[in-house]
PDB file of C-alpha atoms in Angstrom:
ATOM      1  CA  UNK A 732      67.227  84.678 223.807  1.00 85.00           C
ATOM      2  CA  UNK A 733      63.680  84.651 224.764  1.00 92.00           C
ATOM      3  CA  UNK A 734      62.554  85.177 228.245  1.00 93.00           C
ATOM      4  CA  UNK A 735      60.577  82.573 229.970  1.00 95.00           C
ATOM      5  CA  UNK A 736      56.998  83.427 229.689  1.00 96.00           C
ATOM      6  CA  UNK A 737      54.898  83.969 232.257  1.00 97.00           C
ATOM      7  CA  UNK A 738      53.329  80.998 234.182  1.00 98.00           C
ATOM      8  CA  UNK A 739      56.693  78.882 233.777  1.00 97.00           C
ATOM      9  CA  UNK A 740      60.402  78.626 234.797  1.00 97.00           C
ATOM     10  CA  UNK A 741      63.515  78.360 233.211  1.00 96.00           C
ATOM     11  CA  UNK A 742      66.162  76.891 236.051  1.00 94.00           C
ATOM     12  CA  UNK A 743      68.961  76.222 234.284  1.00 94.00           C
ATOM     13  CA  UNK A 744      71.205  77.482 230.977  1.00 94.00           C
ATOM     14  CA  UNK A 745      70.837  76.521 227.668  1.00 93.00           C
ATOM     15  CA  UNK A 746      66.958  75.349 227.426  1.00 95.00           C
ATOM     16  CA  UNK A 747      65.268  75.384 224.271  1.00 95.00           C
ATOM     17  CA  UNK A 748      62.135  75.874 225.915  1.00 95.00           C
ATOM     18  CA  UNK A 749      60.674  76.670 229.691  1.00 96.00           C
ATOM     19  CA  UNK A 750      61.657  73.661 232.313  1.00 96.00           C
ATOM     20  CA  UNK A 751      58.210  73.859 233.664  1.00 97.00           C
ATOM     21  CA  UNK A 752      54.842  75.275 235.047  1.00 98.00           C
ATOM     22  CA  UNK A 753      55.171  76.801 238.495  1.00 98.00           C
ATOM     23  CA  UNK A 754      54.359  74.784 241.159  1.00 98.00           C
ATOM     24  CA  UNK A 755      50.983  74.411 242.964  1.00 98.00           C
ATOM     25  CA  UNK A 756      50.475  77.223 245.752  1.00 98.00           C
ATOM     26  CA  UNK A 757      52.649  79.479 243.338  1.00 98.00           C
ATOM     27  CA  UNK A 758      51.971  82.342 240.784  1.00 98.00           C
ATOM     28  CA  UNK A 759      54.694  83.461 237.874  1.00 97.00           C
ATOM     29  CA  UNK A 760      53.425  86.835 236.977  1.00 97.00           C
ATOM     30  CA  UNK A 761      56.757  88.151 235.428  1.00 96.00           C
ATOM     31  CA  UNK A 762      58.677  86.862 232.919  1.00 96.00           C
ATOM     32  CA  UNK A 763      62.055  85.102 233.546  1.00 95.00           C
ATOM     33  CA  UNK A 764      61.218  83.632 236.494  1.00 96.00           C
ATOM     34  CA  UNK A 765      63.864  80.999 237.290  1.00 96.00           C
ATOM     35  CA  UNK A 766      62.806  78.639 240.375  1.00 97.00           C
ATOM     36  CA  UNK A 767      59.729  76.765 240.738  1.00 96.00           C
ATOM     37  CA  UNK A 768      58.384  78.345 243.487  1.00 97.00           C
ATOM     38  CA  UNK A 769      59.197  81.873 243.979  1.00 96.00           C
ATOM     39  CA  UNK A 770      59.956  82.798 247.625  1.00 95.00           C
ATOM     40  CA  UNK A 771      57.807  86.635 247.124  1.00 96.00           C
ATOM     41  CA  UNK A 772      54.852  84.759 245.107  1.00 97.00           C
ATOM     42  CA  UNK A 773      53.151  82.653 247.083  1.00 97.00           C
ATOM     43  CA  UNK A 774      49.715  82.485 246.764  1.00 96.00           C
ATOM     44  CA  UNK A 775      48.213  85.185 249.083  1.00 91.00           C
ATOM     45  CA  UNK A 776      45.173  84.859 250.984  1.00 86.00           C
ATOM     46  CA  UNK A 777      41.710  84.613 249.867  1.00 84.00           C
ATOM     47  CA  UNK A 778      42.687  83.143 246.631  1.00 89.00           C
ATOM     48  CA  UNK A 779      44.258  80.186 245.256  1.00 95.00           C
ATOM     49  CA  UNK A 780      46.769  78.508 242.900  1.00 98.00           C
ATOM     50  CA  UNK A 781      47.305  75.939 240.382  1.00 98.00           C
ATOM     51  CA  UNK A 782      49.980  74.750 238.773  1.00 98.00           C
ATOM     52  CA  UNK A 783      51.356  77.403 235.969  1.00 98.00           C
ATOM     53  CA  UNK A 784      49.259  80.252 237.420  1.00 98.00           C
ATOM     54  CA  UNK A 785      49.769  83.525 236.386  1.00 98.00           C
ATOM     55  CA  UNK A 786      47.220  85.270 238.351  1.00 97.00           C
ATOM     56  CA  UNK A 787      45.872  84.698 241.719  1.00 95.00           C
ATOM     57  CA  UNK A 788      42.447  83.431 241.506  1.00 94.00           C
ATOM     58  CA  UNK A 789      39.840  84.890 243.855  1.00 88.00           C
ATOM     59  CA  UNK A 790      38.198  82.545 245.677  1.00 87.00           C
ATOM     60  CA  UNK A 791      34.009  82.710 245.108  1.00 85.00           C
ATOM     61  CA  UNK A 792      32.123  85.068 246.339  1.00 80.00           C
ATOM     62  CA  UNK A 793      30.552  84.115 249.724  1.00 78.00           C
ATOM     63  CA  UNK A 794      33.742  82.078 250.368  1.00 83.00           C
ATOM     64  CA  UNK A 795      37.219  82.902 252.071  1.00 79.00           C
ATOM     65  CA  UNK A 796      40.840  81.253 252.881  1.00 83.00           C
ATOM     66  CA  UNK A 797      42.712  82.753 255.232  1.00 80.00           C
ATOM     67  CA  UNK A 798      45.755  81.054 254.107  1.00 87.00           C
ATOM     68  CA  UNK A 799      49.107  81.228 252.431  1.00 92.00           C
ATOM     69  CA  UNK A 800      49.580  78.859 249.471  1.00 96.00           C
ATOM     70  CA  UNK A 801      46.283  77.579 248.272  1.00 95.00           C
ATOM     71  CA  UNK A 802      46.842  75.444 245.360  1.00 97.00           C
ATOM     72  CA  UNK A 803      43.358  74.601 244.690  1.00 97.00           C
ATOM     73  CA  UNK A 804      39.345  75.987 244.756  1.00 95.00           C
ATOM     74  CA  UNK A 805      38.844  73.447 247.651  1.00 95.00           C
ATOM     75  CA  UNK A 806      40.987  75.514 250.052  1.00 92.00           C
ATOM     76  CA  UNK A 807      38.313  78.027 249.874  1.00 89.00           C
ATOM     77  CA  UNK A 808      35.955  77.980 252.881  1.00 85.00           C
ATOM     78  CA  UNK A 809      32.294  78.972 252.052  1.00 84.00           C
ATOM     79  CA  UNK A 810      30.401  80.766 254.670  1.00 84.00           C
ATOM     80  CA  UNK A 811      28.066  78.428 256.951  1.00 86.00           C
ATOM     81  CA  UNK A 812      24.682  76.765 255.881  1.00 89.00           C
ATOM     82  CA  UNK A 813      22.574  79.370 257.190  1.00 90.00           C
ATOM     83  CA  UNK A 814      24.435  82.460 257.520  1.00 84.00           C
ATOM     84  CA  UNK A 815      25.363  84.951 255.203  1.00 80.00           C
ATOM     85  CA  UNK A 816      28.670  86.118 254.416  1.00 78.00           C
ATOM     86  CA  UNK A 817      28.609  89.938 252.549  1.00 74.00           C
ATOM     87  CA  UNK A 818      32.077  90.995 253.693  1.00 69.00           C
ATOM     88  CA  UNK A 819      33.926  87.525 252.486  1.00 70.00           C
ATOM     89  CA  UNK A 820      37.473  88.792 251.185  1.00 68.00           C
ATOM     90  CA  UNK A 821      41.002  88.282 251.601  1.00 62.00           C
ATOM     91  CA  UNK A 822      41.343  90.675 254.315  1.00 63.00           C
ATOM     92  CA  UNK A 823      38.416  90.108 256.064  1.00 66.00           C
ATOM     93  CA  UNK A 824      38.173  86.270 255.504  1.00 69.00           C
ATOM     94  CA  UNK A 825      34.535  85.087 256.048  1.00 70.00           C
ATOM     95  CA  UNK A 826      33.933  88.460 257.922  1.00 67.00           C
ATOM     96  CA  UNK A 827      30.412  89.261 259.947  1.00 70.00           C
ATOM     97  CA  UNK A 828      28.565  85.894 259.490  1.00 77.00           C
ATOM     98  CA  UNK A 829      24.685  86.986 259.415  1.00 82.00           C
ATOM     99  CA  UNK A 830      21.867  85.186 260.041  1.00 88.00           C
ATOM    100  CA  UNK A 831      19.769  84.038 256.973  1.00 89.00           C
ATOM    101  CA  UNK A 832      16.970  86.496 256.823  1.00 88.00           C
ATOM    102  CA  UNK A 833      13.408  86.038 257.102  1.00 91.00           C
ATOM    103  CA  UNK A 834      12.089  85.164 253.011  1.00 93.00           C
ATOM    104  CA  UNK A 835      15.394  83.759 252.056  1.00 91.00           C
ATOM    105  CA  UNK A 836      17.618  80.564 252.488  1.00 91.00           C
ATOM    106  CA  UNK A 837      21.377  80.547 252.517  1.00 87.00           C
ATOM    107  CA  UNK A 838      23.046  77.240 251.252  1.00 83.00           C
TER     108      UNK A 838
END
């Protein structure tokens, strides 16, 4: 037998090959993973996840989420028009939001 690869899950016995990617909001960073959307992997903050995720992704620099379960880059939340964001993390979400400084712009 070959265990389910990573990124996928294998609910049931007998499959010739993985049932599935893991769902949206989900990562599958070990192999073997049997349900589609593991209860102790859901998508932590400051990052997001699409279907068949291994990883986490981070979201961009300058941006934040400070939820559970993103499923896409649009859950991230960039830092104001105007303001600058240097601490933007998943612990800290957007963090100290600083005014643009004089001889720069901030989208």
């Amino acid at each position: 037998p070959t265990d389910c690869s990573k990124g996928h899950y294998c609910d049931a016995l007998g499959l010739s090959a993985p049932t599935g990617l893991c769902n949206p909001g989900y990562y599958c960073d070990e192999y073997g993973i049997q349900v589609s959307e593991p209860p102790t992997k859901q998508c932590p903050q400051g990052h997001y996840c699409p279907q068949g995720t291994i990883d986490p992704i981070r979201c961009p620099p300058g941006s934040s989420s400070s939820d559970l379960g993103n499923d896409a880059i649009t859950s991230c939340v960039q830092c104001p028009a105007g303001y600058y964001c240097p601490n933007a993390d998943a612990i800290n979400g957007l963090g100290n939001q600083i005014d643009c400084i004089e001889g720069y712009f901030c989208p």
